[in-house]
CSV table of C-alpha atoms and ligand atoms in Angstrom, one decimal:
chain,number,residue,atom,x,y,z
A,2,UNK,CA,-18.4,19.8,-51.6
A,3,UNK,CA,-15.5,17.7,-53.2
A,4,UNK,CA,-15.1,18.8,-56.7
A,5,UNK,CA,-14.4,15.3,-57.7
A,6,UNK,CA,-17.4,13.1,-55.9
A,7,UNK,CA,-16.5,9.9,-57.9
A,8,UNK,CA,-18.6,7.1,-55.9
A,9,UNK,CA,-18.1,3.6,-57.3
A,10,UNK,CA,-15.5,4.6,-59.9
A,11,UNK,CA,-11.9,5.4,-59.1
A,12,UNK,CA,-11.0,8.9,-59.0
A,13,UNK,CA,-8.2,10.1,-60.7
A,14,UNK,CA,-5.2,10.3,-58.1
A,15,UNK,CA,-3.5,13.4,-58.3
A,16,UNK,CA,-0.2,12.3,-57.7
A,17,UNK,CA,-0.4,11.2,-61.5
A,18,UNK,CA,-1.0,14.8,-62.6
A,19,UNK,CA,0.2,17.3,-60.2
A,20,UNK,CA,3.8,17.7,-61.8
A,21,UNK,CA,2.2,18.6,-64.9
A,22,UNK,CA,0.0,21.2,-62.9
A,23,UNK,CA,2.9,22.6,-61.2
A,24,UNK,CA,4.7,22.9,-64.6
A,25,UNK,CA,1.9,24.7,-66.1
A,26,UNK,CA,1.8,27.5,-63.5
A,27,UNK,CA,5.3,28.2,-63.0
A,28,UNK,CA,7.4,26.8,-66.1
A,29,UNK,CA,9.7,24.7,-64.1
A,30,UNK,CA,9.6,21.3,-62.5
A,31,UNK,CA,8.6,21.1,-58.4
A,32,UNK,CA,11.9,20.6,-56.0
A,33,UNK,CA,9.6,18.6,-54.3
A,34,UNK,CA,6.5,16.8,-54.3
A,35,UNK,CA,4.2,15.7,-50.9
A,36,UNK,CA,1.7,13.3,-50.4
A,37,UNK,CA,0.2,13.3,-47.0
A,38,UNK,CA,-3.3,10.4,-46.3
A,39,UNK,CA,-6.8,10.7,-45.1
A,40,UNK,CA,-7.9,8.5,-42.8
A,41,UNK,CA,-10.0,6.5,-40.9
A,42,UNK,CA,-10.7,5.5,-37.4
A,43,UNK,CA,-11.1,1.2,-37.7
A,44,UNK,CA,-12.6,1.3,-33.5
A,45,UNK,CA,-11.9,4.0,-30.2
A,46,UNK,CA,-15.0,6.2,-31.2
A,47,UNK,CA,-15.4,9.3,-28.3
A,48,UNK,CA,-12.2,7.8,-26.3
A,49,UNK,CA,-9.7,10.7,-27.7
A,50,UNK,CA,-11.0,13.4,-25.6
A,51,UNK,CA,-11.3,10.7,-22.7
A,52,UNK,CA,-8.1,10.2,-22.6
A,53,UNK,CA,-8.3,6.7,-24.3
A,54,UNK,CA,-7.3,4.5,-27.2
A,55,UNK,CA,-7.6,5.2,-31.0
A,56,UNK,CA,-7.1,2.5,-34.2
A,57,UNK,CA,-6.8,5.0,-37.2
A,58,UNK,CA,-5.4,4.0,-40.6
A,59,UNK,CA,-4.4,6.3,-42.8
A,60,UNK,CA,-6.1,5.1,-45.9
A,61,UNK,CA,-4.4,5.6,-49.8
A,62,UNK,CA,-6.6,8.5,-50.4
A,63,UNK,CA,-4.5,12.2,-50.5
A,64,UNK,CA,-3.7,15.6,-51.0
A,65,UNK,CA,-0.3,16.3,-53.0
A,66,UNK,CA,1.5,19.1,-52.8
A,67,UNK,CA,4.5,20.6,-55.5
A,68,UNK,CA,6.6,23.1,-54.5
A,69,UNK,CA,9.7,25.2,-54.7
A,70,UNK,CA,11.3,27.4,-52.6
A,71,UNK,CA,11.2,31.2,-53.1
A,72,UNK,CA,13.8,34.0,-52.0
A,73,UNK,CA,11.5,36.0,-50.2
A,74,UNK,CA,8.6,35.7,-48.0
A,75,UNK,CA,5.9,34.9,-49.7
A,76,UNK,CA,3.8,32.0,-50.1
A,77,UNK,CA,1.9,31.4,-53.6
A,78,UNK,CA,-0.6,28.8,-53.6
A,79,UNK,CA,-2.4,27.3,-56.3
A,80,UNK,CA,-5.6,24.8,-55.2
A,81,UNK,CA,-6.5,22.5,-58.8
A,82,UNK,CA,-9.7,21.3,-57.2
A,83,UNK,CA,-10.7,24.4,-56.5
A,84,UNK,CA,-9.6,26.5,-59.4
A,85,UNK,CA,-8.0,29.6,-56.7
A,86,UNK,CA,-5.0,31.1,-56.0
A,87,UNK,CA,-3.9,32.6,-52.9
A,88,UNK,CA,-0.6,34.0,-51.4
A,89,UNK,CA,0.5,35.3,-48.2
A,90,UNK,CA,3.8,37.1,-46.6
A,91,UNK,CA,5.1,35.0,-44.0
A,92,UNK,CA,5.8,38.2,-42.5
A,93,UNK,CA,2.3,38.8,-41.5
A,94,UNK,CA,-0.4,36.1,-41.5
A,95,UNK,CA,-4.0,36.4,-41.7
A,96,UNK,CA,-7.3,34.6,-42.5
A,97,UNK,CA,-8.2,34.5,-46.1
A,98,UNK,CA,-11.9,34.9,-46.2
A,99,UNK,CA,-12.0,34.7,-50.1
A,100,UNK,CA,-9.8,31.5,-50.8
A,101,UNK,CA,-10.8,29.6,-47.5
A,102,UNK,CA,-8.9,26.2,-48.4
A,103,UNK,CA,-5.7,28.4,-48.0
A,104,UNK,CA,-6.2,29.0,-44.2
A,105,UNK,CA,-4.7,25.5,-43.3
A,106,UNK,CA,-1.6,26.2,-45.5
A,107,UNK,CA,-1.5,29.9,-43.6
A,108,UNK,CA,-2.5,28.3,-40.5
A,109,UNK,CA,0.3,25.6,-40.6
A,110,UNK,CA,2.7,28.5,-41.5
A,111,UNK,CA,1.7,30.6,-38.5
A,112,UNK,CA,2.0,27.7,-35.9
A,113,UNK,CA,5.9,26.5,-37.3
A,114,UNK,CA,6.8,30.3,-36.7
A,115,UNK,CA,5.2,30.5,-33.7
A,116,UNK,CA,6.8,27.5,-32.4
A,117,UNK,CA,10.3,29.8,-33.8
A,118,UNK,CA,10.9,27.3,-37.3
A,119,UNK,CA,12.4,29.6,-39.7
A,120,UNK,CA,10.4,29.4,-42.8
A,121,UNK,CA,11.0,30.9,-46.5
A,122,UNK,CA,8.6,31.3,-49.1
A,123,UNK,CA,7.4,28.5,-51.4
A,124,UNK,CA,5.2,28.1,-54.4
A,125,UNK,CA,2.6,25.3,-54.0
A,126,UNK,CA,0.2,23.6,-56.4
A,127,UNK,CA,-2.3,21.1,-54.4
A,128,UNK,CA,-4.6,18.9,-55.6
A,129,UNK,CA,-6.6,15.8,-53.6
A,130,UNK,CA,-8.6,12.8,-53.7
A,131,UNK,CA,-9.6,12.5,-50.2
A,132,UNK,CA,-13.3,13.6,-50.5
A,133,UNK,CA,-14.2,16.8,-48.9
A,134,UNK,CA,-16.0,17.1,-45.2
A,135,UNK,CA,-16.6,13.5,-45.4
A,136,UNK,CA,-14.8,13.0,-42.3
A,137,UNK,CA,-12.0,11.0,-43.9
A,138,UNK,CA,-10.1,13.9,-42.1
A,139,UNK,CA,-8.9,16.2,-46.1
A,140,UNK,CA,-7.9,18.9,-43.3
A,141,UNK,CA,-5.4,17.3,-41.4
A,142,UNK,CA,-4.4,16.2,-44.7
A,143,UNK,CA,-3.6,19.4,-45.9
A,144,UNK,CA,-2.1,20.8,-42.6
A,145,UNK,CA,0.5,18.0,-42.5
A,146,UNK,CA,1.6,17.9,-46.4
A,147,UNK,CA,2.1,21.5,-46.2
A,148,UNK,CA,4.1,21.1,-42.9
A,149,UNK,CA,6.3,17.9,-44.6
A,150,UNK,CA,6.7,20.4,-47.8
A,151,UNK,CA,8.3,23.5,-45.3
A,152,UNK,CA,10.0,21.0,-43.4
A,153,UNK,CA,11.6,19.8,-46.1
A,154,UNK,CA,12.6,22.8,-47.9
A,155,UNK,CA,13.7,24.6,-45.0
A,156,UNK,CA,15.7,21.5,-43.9
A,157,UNK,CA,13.9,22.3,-40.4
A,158,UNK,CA,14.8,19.4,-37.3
A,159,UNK,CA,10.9,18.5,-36.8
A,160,UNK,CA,10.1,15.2,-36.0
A,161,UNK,CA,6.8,13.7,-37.2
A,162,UNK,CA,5.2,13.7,-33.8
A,163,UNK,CA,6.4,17.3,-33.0
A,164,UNK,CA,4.9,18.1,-36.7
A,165,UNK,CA,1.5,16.2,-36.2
A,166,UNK,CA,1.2,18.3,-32.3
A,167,UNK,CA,1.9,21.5,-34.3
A,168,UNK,CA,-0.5,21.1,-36.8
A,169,UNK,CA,-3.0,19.9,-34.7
A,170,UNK,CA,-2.6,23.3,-32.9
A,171,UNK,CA,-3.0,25.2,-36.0
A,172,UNK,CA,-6.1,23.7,-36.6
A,173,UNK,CA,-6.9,24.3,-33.0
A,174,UNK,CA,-5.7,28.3,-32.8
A,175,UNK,CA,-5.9,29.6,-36.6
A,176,UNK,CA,-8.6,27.5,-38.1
A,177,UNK,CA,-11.1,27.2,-34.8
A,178,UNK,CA,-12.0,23.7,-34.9
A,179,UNK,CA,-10.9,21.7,-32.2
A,180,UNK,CA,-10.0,18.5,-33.1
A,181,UNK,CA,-7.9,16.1,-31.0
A,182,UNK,CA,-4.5,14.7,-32.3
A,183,UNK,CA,-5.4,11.3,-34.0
A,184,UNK,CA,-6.2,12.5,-37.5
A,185,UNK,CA,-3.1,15.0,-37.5
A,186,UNK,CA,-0.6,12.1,-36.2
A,187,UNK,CA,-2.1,9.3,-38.1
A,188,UNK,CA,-1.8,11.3,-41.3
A,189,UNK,CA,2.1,11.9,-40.2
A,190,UNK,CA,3.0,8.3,-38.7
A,191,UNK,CA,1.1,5.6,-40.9
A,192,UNK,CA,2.1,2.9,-42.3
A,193,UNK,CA,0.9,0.9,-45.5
A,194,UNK,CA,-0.5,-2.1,-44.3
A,195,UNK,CA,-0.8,-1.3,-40.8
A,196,UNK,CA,-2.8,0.9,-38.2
A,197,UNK,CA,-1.8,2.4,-35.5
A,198,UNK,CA,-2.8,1.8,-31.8
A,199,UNK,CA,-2.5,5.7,-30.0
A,200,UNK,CA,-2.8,6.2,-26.3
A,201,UNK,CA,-4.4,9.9,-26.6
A,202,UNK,CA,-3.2,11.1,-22.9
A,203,UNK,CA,0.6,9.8,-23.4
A,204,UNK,CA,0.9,9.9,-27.3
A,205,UNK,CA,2.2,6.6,-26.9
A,206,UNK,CA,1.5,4.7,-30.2
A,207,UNK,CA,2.2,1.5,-32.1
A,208,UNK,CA,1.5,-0.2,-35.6
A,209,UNK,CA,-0.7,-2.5,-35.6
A,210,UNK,CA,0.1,-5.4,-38.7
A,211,UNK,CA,-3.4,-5.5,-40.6
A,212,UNK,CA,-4.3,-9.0,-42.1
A,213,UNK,CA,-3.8,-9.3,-46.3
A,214,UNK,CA,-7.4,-10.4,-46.1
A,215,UNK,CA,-9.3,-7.2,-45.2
A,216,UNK,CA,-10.2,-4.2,-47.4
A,217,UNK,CA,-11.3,-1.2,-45.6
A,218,UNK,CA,-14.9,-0.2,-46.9
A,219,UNK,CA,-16.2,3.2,-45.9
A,220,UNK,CA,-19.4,4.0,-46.6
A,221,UNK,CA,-20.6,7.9,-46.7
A,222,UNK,CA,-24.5,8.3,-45.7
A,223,UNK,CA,-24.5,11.9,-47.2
A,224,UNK,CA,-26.0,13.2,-44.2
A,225,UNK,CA,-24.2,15.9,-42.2
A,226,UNK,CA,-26.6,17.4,-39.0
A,227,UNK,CA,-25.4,20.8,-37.4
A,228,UNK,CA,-26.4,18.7,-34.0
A,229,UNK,CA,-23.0,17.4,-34.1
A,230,UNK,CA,-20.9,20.5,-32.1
A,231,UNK,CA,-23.8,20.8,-29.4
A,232,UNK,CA,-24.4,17.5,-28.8
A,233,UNK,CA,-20.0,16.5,-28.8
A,234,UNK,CA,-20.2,19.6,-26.2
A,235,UNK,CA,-22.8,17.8,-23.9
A,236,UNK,CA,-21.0,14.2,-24.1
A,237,UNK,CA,-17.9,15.5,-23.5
A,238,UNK,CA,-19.5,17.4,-20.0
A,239,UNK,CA,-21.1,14.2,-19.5
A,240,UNK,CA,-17.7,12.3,-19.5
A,241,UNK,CA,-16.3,14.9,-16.9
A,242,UNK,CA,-19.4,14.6,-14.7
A,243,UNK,CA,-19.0,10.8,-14.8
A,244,UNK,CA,-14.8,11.0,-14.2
A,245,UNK,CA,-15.4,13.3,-11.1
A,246,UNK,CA,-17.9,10.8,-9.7
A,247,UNK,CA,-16.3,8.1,-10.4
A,248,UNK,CA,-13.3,9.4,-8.7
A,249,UNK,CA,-11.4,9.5,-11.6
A,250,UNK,CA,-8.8,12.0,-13.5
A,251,UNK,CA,-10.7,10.7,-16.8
A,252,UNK,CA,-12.8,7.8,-17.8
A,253,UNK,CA,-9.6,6.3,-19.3
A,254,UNK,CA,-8.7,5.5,-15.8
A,255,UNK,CA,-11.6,3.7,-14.7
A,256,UNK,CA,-11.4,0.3,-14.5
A,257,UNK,CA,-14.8,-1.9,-16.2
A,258,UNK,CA,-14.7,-3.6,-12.4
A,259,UNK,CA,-15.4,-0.2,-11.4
A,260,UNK,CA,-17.8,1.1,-13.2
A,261,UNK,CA,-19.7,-1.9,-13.0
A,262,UNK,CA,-19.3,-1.4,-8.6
A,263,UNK,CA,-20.2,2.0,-8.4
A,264,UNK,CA,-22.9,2.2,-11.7
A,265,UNK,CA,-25.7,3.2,-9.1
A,266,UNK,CA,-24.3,6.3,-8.2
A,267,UNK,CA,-24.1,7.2,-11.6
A,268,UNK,CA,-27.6,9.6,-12.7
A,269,UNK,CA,-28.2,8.5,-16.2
A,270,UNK,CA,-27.6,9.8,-18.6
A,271,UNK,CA,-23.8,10.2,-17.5
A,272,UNK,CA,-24.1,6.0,-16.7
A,273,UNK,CA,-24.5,5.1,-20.5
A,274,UNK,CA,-22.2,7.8,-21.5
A,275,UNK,CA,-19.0,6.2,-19.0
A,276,UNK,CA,-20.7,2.5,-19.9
A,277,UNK,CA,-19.7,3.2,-23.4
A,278,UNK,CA,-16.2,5.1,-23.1
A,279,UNK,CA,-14.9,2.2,-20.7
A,280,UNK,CA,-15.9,-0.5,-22.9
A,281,UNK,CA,-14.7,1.0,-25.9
A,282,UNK,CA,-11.6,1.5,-24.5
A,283,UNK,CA,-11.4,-2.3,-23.6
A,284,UNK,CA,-12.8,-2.8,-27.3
A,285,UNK,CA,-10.2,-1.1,-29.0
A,286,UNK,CA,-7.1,-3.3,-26.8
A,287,UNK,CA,-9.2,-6.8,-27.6
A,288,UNK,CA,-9.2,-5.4,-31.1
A,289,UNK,CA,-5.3,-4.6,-30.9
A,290,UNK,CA,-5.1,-8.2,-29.8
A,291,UNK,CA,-7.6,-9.7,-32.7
A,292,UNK,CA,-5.6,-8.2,-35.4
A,293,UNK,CA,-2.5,-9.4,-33.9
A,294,UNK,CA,-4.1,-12.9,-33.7
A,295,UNK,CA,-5.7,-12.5,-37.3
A,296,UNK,CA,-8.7,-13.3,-36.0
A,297,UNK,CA,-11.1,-11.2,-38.2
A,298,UNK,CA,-14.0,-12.6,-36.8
A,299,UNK,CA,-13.5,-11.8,-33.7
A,300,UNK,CA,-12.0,-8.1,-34.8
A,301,UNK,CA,-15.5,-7.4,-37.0
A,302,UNK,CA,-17.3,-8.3,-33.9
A,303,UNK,CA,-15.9,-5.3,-32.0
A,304,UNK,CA,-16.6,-3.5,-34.3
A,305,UNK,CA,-20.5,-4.2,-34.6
A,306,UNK,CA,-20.3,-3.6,-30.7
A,307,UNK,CA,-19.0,-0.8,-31.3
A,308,UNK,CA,-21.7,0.5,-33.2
A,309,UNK,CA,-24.1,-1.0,-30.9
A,310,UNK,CA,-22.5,0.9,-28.0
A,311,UNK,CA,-22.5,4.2,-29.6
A,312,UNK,CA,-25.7,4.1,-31.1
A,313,UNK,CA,-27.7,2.5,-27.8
A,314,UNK,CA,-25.4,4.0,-24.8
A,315,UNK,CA,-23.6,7.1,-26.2
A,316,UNK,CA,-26.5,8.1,-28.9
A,317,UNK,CA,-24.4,9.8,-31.6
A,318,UNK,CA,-25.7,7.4,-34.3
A,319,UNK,CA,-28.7,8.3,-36.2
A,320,UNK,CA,-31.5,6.6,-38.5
A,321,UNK,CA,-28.9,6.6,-41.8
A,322,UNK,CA,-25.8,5.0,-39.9
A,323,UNK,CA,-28.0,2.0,-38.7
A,324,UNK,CA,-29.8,2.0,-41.6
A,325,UNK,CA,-26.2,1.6,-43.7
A,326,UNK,CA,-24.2,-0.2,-41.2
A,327,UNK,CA,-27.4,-2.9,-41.2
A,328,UNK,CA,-27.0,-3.1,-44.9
A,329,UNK,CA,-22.9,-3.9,-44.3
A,330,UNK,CA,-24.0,-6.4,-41.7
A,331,UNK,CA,-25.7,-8.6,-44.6
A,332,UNK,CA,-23.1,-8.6,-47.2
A,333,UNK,CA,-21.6,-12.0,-47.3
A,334,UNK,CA,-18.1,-11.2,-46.3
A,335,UNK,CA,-18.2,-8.6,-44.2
A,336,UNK,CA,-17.0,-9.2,-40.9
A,337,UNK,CA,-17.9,-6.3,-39.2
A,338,UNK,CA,-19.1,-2.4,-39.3
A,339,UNK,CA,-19.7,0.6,-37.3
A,340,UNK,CA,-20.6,4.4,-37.6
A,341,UNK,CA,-17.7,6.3,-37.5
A,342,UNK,CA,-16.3,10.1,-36.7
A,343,UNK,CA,-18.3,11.9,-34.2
A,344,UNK,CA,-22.0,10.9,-35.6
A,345,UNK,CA,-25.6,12.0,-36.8
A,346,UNK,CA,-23.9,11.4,-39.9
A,347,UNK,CA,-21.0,10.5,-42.3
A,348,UNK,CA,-19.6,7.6,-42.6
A,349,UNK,CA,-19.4,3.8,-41.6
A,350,UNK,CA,-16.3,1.7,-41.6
A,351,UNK,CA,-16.6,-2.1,-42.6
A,352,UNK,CA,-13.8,-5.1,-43.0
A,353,UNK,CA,-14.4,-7.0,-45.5
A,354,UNK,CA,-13.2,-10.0,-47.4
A,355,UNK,CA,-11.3,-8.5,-50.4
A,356,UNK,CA,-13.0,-11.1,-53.0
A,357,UNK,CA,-16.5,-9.2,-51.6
A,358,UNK,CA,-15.9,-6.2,-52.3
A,359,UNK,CA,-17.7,-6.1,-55.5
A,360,UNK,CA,-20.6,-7.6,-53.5
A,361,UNK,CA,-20.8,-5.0,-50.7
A,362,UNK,CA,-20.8,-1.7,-53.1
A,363,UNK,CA,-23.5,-2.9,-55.0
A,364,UNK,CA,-25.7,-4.5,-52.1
A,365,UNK,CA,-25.0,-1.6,-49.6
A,366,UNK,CA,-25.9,0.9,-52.4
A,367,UNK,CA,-29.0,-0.9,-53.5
A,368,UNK,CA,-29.9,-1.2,-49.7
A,369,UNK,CA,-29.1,2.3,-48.5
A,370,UNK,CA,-30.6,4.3,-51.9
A,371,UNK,CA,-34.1,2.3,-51.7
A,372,UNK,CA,-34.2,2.5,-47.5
A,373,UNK,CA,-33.2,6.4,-47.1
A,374,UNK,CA,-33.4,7.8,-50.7
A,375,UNK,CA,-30.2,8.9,-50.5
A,376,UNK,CA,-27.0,8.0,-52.9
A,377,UNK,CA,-24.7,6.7,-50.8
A,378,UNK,CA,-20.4,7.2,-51.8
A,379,UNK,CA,-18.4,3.8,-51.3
A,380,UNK,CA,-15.1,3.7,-50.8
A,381,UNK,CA,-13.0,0.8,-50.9
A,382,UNK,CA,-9.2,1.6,-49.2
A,383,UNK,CA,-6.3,0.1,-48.3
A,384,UNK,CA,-4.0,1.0,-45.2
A,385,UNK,CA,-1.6,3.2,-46.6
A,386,UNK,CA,1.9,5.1,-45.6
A,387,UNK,CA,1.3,8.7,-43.9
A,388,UNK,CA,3.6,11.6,-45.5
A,389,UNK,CA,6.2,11.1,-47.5
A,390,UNK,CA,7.9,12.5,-50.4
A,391,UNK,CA,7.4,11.1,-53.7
B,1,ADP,P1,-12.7,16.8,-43.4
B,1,ADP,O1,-13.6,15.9,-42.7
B,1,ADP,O2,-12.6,16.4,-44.8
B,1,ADP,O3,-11.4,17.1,-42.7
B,1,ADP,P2,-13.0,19.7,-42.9
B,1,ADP,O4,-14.2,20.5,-43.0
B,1,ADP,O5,-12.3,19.5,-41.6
B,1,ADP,O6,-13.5,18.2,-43.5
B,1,ADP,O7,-12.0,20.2,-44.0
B,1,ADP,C1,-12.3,20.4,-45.3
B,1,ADP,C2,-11.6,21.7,-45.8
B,1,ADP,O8,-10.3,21.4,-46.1
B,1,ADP,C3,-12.2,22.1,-47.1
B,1,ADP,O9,-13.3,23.0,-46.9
B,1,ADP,C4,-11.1,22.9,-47.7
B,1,ADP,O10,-10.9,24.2,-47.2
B,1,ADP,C5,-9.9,22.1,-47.3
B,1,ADP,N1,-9.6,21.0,-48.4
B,1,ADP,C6,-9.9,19.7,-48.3
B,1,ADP,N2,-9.5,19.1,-49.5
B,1,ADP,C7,-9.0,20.1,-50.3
B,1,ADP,C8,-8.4,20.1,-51.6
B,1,ADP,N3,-8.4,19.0,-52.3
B,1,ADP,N4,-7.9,21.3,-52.0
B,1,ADP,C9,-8.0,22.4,-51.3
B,1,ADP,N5,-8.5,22.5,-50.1
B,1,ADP,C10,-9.0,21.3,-49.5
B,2,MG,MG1,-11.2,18.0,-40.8
C-alpha cells in the first residue's frame, strides 16, 4: 500500500524534497535529478493486446529519482517511501526478495545490458506520489526514471521509444508481469497538456491537444479482485478465437461492417467480446477527433460508452465501478466517465469541468462511501510531460 494515501488533500510532491533526501544520505548534491509520470488511459480499454488504439496521459503524479554516478559497479539505492536500502553489482543481477521495490531498478539495469548499453554504478534516492497498485501505472514509473537516470549518466544513444520497449521488457522478463507498452511509452513520450493517440501493433503515436477546460478526475474504488489475471487470460483467448473466425490477423483488423456481416457465426461469448474491441477501437479514433474538435460533449460521451461496452459486452466491470462511475455521471459538470485499467476494480476516469471539481470529490465521495461502504481516493490531475530532467 502507498505509504502516503492522501485522498482529497494534496500530497506532498517529492520533487520538493528529494534533493534534501539525497543530501542526507550521501553528503553531496545529486548530478542529476528524474522525474518520470503515472498515468492514465482517457478511452482504448482491452484494444492493446488486440492490436488496437490507446489515449493515455501521463498525469502530474511521479516518482523522482537523485543520483550520481559511481566508479565501480554497484548500484545503491535508497527508497524514502519505503524506508529500505538496497544495492546490487551490475556485474551480476538478481531478484531482491527482501527490498522488492528495488527489482524494477535491477530489472531496468539487466534489460539496458542485455540489449549491450554499457552501464556504471549510481547512487539513487527515490521517492513518489503516484499512489501504489492503484493502476495509475507507479511501476512503469519507476522502470523509466531509472532508465532516463542511466541514460543520462552514461551519456547512452537511447531514444525514448527504444527506452519505453526496453523497459517494458524488463517488466515482461525480470519482473513477470506482462504488461503491454502503453504505460511504459506514455510515461516516456507525454506531453503536458496533451495525450497521446498509440497504434499498439505499429507504435505509431501522436499527441493529442487536450482542451484548457477538462481536469482529469480519477477515482479509486479501493477494490482489487485476484479475478483479474484469469479472467484478462480468458478475454484475451476469446479475442484470438473471434480473430481466427473472423478471418482476421487480430480484431484490430476487422472492420465494424464486418463484424456486424458475419456476427452469426460468432458463438457468444467471443460475439460480445469482438463487439466491444471493434467499437472501442472506432471509439477511441471519434474521440481522437472530439478532442481535436473540442467537443467535450461529444468526447465524455465515448467515454460513458465506453464504460457501457466494457461492463455489458466485455464484463470486466464490477458492482463498485458502476456504482462510482454512476455517482460521476450525476455531478453537474462532468461530461463523461468510465472504469478504467483491466477491471473488477480500481479506478474510474472522468472529464470534468475544472470549476466542478470541488463538486465532484465531494458528491462522488458522499455517493460511493454511503452506496459500497467503502472510502473512495479522488484524484484530480492534469496532463503532464513524461521524463525529463529537472
Ligand atoms: P501500479 O499499478 O502502481 O503500477 P504495480 O503493482 O505494477 O502497481 O507496481 C507497484 C510496485 O512498484 C510497488 O509494489 C513497488 O515495488 C514499486 N513502487 C511503486 N511506487 C514506489 C515508490 N514510491 N517507491 C518505491 N517503489 C515503488
Ligand atoms: Mg504496474
Amino acid at each position: 500500500m502507498s505509504p502516503r494515501s492522501s485522498d482529497l488533500g494534496k500530497p506532498p510532491d517529492p520533487k520538493d524534497s528529494i534533493a534534501a533526501h539525497y543530501r542526507e544520505r550521501h553528503g553531496s548534491t545529486p548530478v542529476i535529478i528524474v522525474a518520470a509520470p503515472g498515468r492514465v488511459n482517457l478511452i482504448g480499454e482491452h484494444t492493446d493486446y488486440n492490436g488496437g488504439f490507446v489515449l493515455p496521459a501521463a498525469i502530474n503524479r511521479h516518482m523522482v529519482i537523485a543520483a550520481s554516478p559511481r566508479e565501480d559497479t554497484l548500484v545503491c539505492l535508497h527508497s524514502v517511501d519505503f524506508s529500505s536500502d538496497a544495492s546490487f553489482s551490475l556485474d551480476a543481477i538478481s531478484h531482491d526478495t527482501q527490498a522488492e521495490w528495488s527489482n524494477y531498478e535491477r530489472a531496468v539495469a539487466w534489460a539496458l545490458q542485455e540489449a549491450g548499453y554499457e552501464l556504471r554504478g549510481m547512487n539513487a534516492v527515490l521517492a513518489g506520489n503516484i499512489p501504489i497498485g492503484s493502476g495509475l501505472s507507479s511501476s512503469a514509473a519507476i522502470e523509466v526514471a531509472t532508465a532516463y537516470a542511466f541514460r543520462t549518466l552514461n551519456d547512452l544513444p537511447l531514444d525514448l521509444v527504444t527506452l519505453a520497449k526496453l523497459c517494458q521488457w524488463a517488466e515482461n522478463e525480470f519482473v513477470g508481469v506482462k504488461c503491454g507498452i502503453m504505460d511504459q511509452f506514455i510515461s516516456a513520450l507525454g506531453q503536458a497538456q496533451h495525450a497521446l493517440l498509440i497504434d499498439c501493433h505499429s507504435l505509431d503515436h501522436r499527441l493529442v491537444p487536450l482542451p484548457a477546460e477538462m481536469s482529469l478526475g480519477i477515482c479509486d474504488t479501493k477494490v482489487r479482485r485476484d479475478l483479474v489475471s484469469s479472467a484478462y487470460n480468458e478475454r484475451r483467448a476469446q479475442c484470438e478465437t473471434g480473430a481466427q473466425l473472423l478471418g482476421v490477423p487480430s480484431l484490430r483488423d476487422a472492420e465494424w461492417s464486418t463484424f456486424e456481416d458475419r456476427q452469426q457465426e460468432l458463438p457468444e461469448p467471443v460475439r460480445q467480446r469482438c463487439r466491444h474491441v471493434i467499437s472501442e477501437n472506432q471509439r477511441v479514433l471519434d474521440a481522437v477527433a472530439a478532442l481535436e474538435e473540442g467537443n467535450l460533449p461529444a468526447f465524455g460521451m465515448l467515454m460513458n460508452q465506453s464504460h457501457e461496452s466494457l461492463r455489458d459486452d466485455y464484463e470486466v466491470s464490477c458492482r463498485e465501478l458502476d456504482i462510482m462511475v454512476e455517482a460521476t455521471w450525476e455531478v453537474d459538470g462532468v461530461y463523461g466517465s468510465r472504469m478504467t485499467g483491466a477491471g473488477f476494480g480500481g479506478c474510474t476516469i472522468s472529464a470534468v469541468r475544472p470549476d466542478a471539481v470541488g463538486a465532484f470529490q465531494a458528491q462522488v465521495s458522499d455517493k460511493y462511501k454511503s452506496a459500497t461502504g467503502l472510502t473512495p481516493s479522488i484524484y484530480v490531475c492534469q496532463a503532464e510531460a513524461g521524463v525529463r530532467l529537472l
